[in-house]
Every structure is written in C-alpha cells, then in structure tokens.
GROMACS .gro file of C-alpha atoms in nm:
model
  215
    1MET     CA    1  -4.344   2.949   3.438
    2GLU     CA    2  -4.147   3.265   3.564
    3LEU     CA    3  -3.781   3.139   3.489
    4ALA     CA    4  -3.919   3.030   3.183
    5ARG     CA    5  -4.035   3.381   3.073
    6TYR     CA    6  -3.708   3.466   3.205
    7ALA     CA    7  -3.490   3.235   2.986
    8LYS     CA    8  -3.660   3.321   2.691
    9GLU     CA    9  -3.583   3.707   2.789
   10VAL     CA   10  -3.192   3.584   2.818
   11GLY     CA   11  -3.197   3.422   2.479
   12TYR     CA   12  -3.207   3.098   2.541
   13ASP     CA   13  -3.272   2.844   2.261
   14ALA     CA   14  -3.544   2.534   2.465
   15LEU     CA   15  -3.688   2.421   2.837
   16SER     CA   16  -3.616   2.137   2.993
   17ALA     CA   17  -3.810   2.017   3.362
   18ILE     CA   18  -3.792   1.776   3.553
   19PRO     CA   19  -4.108   1.706   3.737
   20PRO     CA   20  -4.222   1.867   4.069
   21ILE     CA   21  -4.059   1.729   4.367
   22TYR     CA   22  -4.114   1.665   4.710
   23PHE     CA   23  -4.502   1.553   4.749
   24LYS     CA   24  -4.608   1.267   4.529
   25LEU     CA   25  -4.894   1.441   4.301
   26PRO     CA   26  -5.089   1.218   4.046
   27GLU     CA   27  -5.025   1.230   3.722
   28SER     CA   28  -5.253   1.462   3.582
   29ALA     CA   29  -5.057   1.747   3.884
   30ILE     CA   30  -4.734   1.661   3.682
   31GLU     CA   31  -4.923   1.723   3.322
   32LYS     CA   32  -5.064   2.051   3.466
   33TYR     CA   33  -4.743   2.169   3.553
   34TRP     CA   34  -4.544   2.083   3.237
   35THR     CA   35  -4.826   2.208   3.032
   36GLU     CA   36  -4.842   2.518   3.239
   37ILE     CA   37  -4.442   2.571   3.184
   38MET     CA   38  -4.418   2.498   2.794
   39ASP     CA   39  -4.806   2.746   2.757
   40SER     CA   40  -4.633   3.033   2.952
   41THR     CA   41  -4.368   3.107   2.631
   42ASP     CA   42  -4.265   3.018   2.277
   43LEU     CA   43  -3.946   2.806   2.343
   44PRO     CA   44  -3.972   2.460   2.255
   45PHE     CA   45  -4.001   2.215   2.545
   46ILE     CA   46  -3.841   1.914   2.652
   47ILE     CA   47  -3.906   1.654   2.926
   48TYR     CA   48  -3.650   1.515   3.167
   49ASN     CA   49  -3.751   1.223   3.311
   50ILE     CA   50  -3.497   1.103   3.612
   51PRO     CA   51  -3.740   0.872   3.827
   52GLN     CA   52  -3.432   0.756   4.037
   53THR     CA   53  -3.448   1.126   4.208
   54THR     CA   54  -3.770   1.257   4.143
   55GLY     CA   55  -3.982   0.952   4.184
   56TYR     CA   56  -4.175   0.977   3.915
   57ASN     CA   57  -4.132   0.736   3.550
   58LEU     CA   58  -4.253   0.934   3.250
   59SER     CA   59  -4.561   0.713   3.165
   60VAL     CA   60  -4.626   0.666   2.810
   61PRO     CA   61  -5.011   0.772   2.831
   62LEU     CA   62  -4.886   1.071   2.936
   63LEU     CA   63  -4.684   1.139   2.655
   64LYS     CA   64  -4.908   1.063   2.440
   65ARG     CA   65  -5.123   1.350   2.546
   66LEU     CA   66  -4.831   1.559   2.641
   67LEU     CA   67  -4.682   1.572   2.258
   68THR     CA   68  -5.066   1.713   2.124
   69ASN     CA   69  -4.873   2.058   2.277
   70ASP     CA   70  -4.593   2.101   1.978
   71LYS     CA   71  -4.408   2.309   2.199
   72LEU     CA   72  -4.279   1.976   2.303
   73ILE     CA   73  -3.940   1.836   2.095
   74GLY     CA   74  -3.767   1.567   2.330
   75VAL     CA   75  -3.704   1.423   2.642
   76LYS     CA   76  -3.401   1.363   2.826
   77ASN     CA   77  -3.453   0.967   2.953
   78SER     CA   78  -3.252   0.893   3.229
   79SER     CA   79  -3.491   0.584   3.379
   80MET     CA   80  -3.176   0.266   3.370
   81PRO     CA   81  -3.477   0.051   3.150
   82VAL     CA   82  -3.329   0.146   2.820
   83MET     CA   83  -3.679   0.000   2.635
   84ASP     CA   84  -3.820   0.371   2.797
   85ILE     CA   85  -3.592   0.479   2.542
   86GLU     CA   86  -3.751   0.301   2.254
   87ARG     CA   87  -4.127   0.314   2.363
   88PHE     CA   88  -4.092   0.714   2.384
   89LYS     CA   89  -3.910   0.760   2.033
   90ALA     CA   90  -4.257   0.475   1.916
   91VAL     CA   91  -4.492   0.669   2.056
   92ALA     CA   92  -4.372   1.016   1.857
   93HIS     CA   93  -4.338   1.167   1.562
   94GLU     CA   94  -4.018   1.156   1.370
   95ASP     CA   95  -3.868   1.450   1.456
   96PHE     CA   96  -3.941   1.393   1.831
   97ILE     CA   97  -3.559   1.419   2.015
   98VAL     CA   98  -3.489   1.158   2.292
   99PHE     CA   99  -3.161   1.194   2.460
  100ASN     CA  100  -2.965   0.891   2.646
  101GLY     CA  101  -2.891   1.000   3.055
  102PRO     CA  102  -2.746   0.709   3.206
  103ASP     CA  103  -2.384   0.745   3.125
  104GLU     CA  104  -2.371   0.379   3.166
  105GLN     CA  105  -2.561   0.312   2.848
  106TYR     CA  106  -2.490   0.486   2.637
  107VAL     CA  107  -2.458   0.234   2.373
  108SER     CA  108  -2.755   0.024   2.402
  109GLY     CA  109  -2.954   0.373   2.396
  110ARG     CA  110  -2.824   0.493   2.102
  111LEU     CA  111  -2.854   0.172   1.970
  112ILE     CA  112  -3.222   0.124   2.047
  113GLY     CA  113  -3.316   0.499   1.933
  114ALA     CA  114  -3.178   0.725   2.104
  115ASP     CA  115  -3.109   1.033   1.900
  116GLY     CA  116  -2.806   1.175   2.097
  117GLY     CA  117  -2.709   1.162   2.512
  118ILE     CA  118  -2.638   1.449   2.767
  119GLY     CA  119  -2.457   1.279   3.056
  120GLY     CA  120  -2.296   1.362   3.365
  121THR     CA  121  -1.933   1.220   3.325
  122TYR     CA  122  -1.853   1.330   2.961
  123GLY     CA  123  -1.692   1.616   3.082
  124VAL     CA  124  -1.443   1.396   3.192
  125MET     CA  125  -1.374   1.155   2.938
  126PRO     CA  126  -1.515   1.343   2.616
  127GLU     CA  127  -1.277   1.131   2.392
  128LEU     CA  128  -1.406   0.753   2.529
  129PHE     CA  129  -1.795   0.881   2.450
  130LEU     CA  130  -1.687   1.054   2.102
  131LYS     CA  131  -1.528   0.701   2.019
  132ALA     CA  132  -1.771   0.511   2.127
  133GLU     CA  133  -2.008   0.717   1.913
  134GLU     CA  134  -1.782   0.672   1.656
  135PHE     CA  135  -1.790   0.268   1.653
  136ILE     CA  136  -2.167   0.295   1.691
  137SER     CA  137  -2.271   0.576   1.358
  138ALA     CA  138  -1.973   0.308   1.185
  139GLY     CA  139  -2.192  -0.041   1.299
  140ASN     CA  140  -1.913  -0.156   1.461
  141PHE     CA  141  -2.073  -0.273   1.802
  142SER     CA  142  -1.839  -0.521   1.878
  143ASP     CA  143  -1.557  -0.259   1.999
  144ALA     CA  144  -1.829  -0.009   2.137
  145ARG     CA  145  -1.960  -0.290   2.342
  146LYS     CA  146  -1.555  -0.301   2.451
  147ILE     CA  147  -1.514   0.047   2.496
  148GLN     CA  148  -1.871   0.092   2.709
  149HIS     CA  149  -1.760  -0.180   2.968
  150ASP     CA  150  -1.371   0.028   3.004
  151ILE     CA  151  -1.669   0.382   3.044
  152ASN     CA  152  -1.855   0.115   3.293
  153ASP     CA  153  -1.534   0.029   3.503
  154ILE     CA  154  -1.431   0.457   3.495
  155ILE     CA  155  -1.745   0.550   3.641
  156ILE     CA  156  -1.777   0.296   3.941
  157ALA     CA  157  -1.401   0.451   4.006
  158LEU     CA  158  -1.524   0.751   3.991
  159CYS     CA  159  -1.795   0.713   4.185
  160SER     CA  160  -1.613   0.475   4.447
  161LEU     CA  161  -1.447   0.749   4.655
  162ASN     CA  162  -1.578   0.924   4.939
  163GLY     CA  163  -1.745   1.218   4.837
  164SER     CA  164  -1.930   1.330   4.594
  165MET     CA  165  -1.878   1.128   4.227
  166TYR     CA  166  -1.874   1.505   4.093
  167SER     CA  167  -1.582   1.615   4.303
  168VAL     CA  168  -1.410   1.331   4.165
  169ILE     CA  169  -1.489   1.418   3.830
  170LYS     CA  170  -1.358   1.818   3.900
  171GLY     CA  171  -1.014   1.665   4.092
  172VAL     CA  172  -0.976   1.483   3.763
  173LEU     CA  173  -1.055   1.762   3.536
  174LYS     CA  174  -0.787   1.975   3.741
  175LEU     CA  175  -0.538   1.737   3.745
  176SER     CA  176  -0.581   1.805   3.317
  177GLY     CA  177  -0.515   2.181   3.396
  178ILE     CA  178  -0.857   2.256   3.431
  179ASN     CA  179  -0.972   2.425   3.762
  180ILE     CA  180  -1.293   2.492   3.835
  181GLY     CA  181  -1.294   2.409   4.203
  182SER     CA  182  -1.532   2.206   4.400
  183VAL     CA  183  -1.866   2.104   4.476
  184ARG     CA  184  -2.082   2.340   4.662
  185GLY     CA  185  -2.272   2.177   4.953
  186PRO     CA  186  -2.481   1.952   5.038
  187LEU     CA  187  -2.222   1.776   4.836
  188GLU     CA  188  -1.911   1.664   4.996
  189ALA     CA  189  -1.542   1.709   4.861
  190VAL     CA  190  -1.305   1.448   4.851
  191THR     CA  191  -1.076   1.421   5.122
  192GLY     CA  192  -0.816   1.248   5.305
  193GLU     CA  193  -0.616   0.892   5.147
  194ASP     CA  194  -0.890   0.920   4.850
  195ILE     CA  195  -0.782   1.242   4.708
  196LYS     CA  196  -0.421   1.005   4.588
  197LYS     CA  197  -0.694   0.808   4.488
  198ILE     CA  198  -0.819   1.067   4.190
  199ASP     CA  199  -0.449   1.016   4.006
  200ASP     CA  200  -0.515   0.643   3.976
  201ILE     CA  201  -0.881   0.738   3.809
  202LYS     CA  202  -0.675   1.007   3.612
  203ASN     CA  203  -0.406   0.724   3.458
  204LYS     CA  204  -0.712   0.459   3.429
  205ILE     CA  205  -0.886   0.754   3.167
  206ASP     CA  206  -0.555   0.874   2.970
  207GLU     CA  207  -0.469   0.468   2.971
  208ALA     CA  208  -0.841   0.373   2.800
  209ILE     CA  209  -0.809   0.704   2.553
  210VAL     CA  210  -0.512   0.575   2.463
  211LYS     CA  211  -0.655   0.209   2.400
  212TYR     CA  212  -0.884   0.354   2.144
  213GLN     CA  213  -0.759   0.603   1.980
  214THR     CA  214  -0.586   0.372   1.681
  215ILE     CA  215  -0.886   0.161   1.701
   0.00000   0.00000   0.00000
C-alpha cells in the first residue's frame, strides 16, 4: 500500500501486483491483499497472475468478486493454459484488458482473446513479435504459426546456456550495441564456453528477422 501511494505520488499510470508469496494463503487473504492495494490509491490496477512462481493461480470466482471494484482494469496472465485468458475475458466487462504473458504462446494467446502481450523476450527480438502481431491482425494464421515456431526455437536457445535466461538476453543485446550490463545476483551470468554461444543465438534471431521481412 505504501508503494502504491508512492507510485501515485511520482506519476505512475497504473499499479500491478502478484499475490503474496512464501506463505500458502487462502483465497480470502489474497482477495483482501489485492483489494487493500486497490483501495489505497485512485490508480487503476492490473492483477499479475503468474502461478509458476507464486504458487497461486487466479480463479474465475475471485476475479468475479474483484471485478466489483472499478479500479480493476485487467490481468497480465502468465499461466501456461491459454484457456485461462479466454475464461478471464468471458467473465469480465468489454473494456477489461488481458495481456498474454508466456512468450511461447503469444499467437495462441492473442487468438483466444488476449488484447496484447507483455513478455521477457520481446526486447531481444521485437521485430519477430511485431511481425507475429501483423500476421494475426491480417488473419494470416499460417505464417503466425510459423513465426511462433521460430520464436519458440529462439526461446529454447535463450534458456539452454548456463546462468539466467536474462543474462543471455543481455549478452545478445550487447552484441547489438546495447550494453546494459549483466544480471544481479542471485541470478547467474553466462560463463565459460557458453559465452561464445551467445553469438550463435544472435545469428539465429537475425536470420529469423530476415526470413520474415518480405512476408
């Protein structure tokens, strides 16, 4: 609540929060937690649903109850079942926003109802996600599936080296002329022979970008 008020003070447009972690809480406690954050300012609020790290998956009954609060405007949904996106859209009002979280299912998330996406790998290959969006908007689902396949191959490569995926992403960005350093602990940096493999991943991304430029 203190951070929510600070966000309002310094001019943020909206708030977002995961559920409380560490203790396994009943849904009533999670509802109270999110409601108290929403009620602490007049900023709109977006639920961040990421059960693979928090241990809690937003339920439809809880979403329905929270929707009685006008400040709730959306969900960033990072659960892997794409059906969750469709279910959240089905019970919410027309203007309710659902963002696709898992980059590996961007195309399927958009097709089942996501309004857009927020993803960790967009920054290293924005051209591919923008092209995927172009295919979806044009109804070109065949090429949308193909580019998602290539995106997923790249994501697997980003996750294949020692250290954090984010350290690999920062390494690729450095090769692209954007040096934002490495990751902070406890995340691990890429080390040893794996450092040389970052070049291969960047080449894989560049080749995919060229492949779809003319489509």
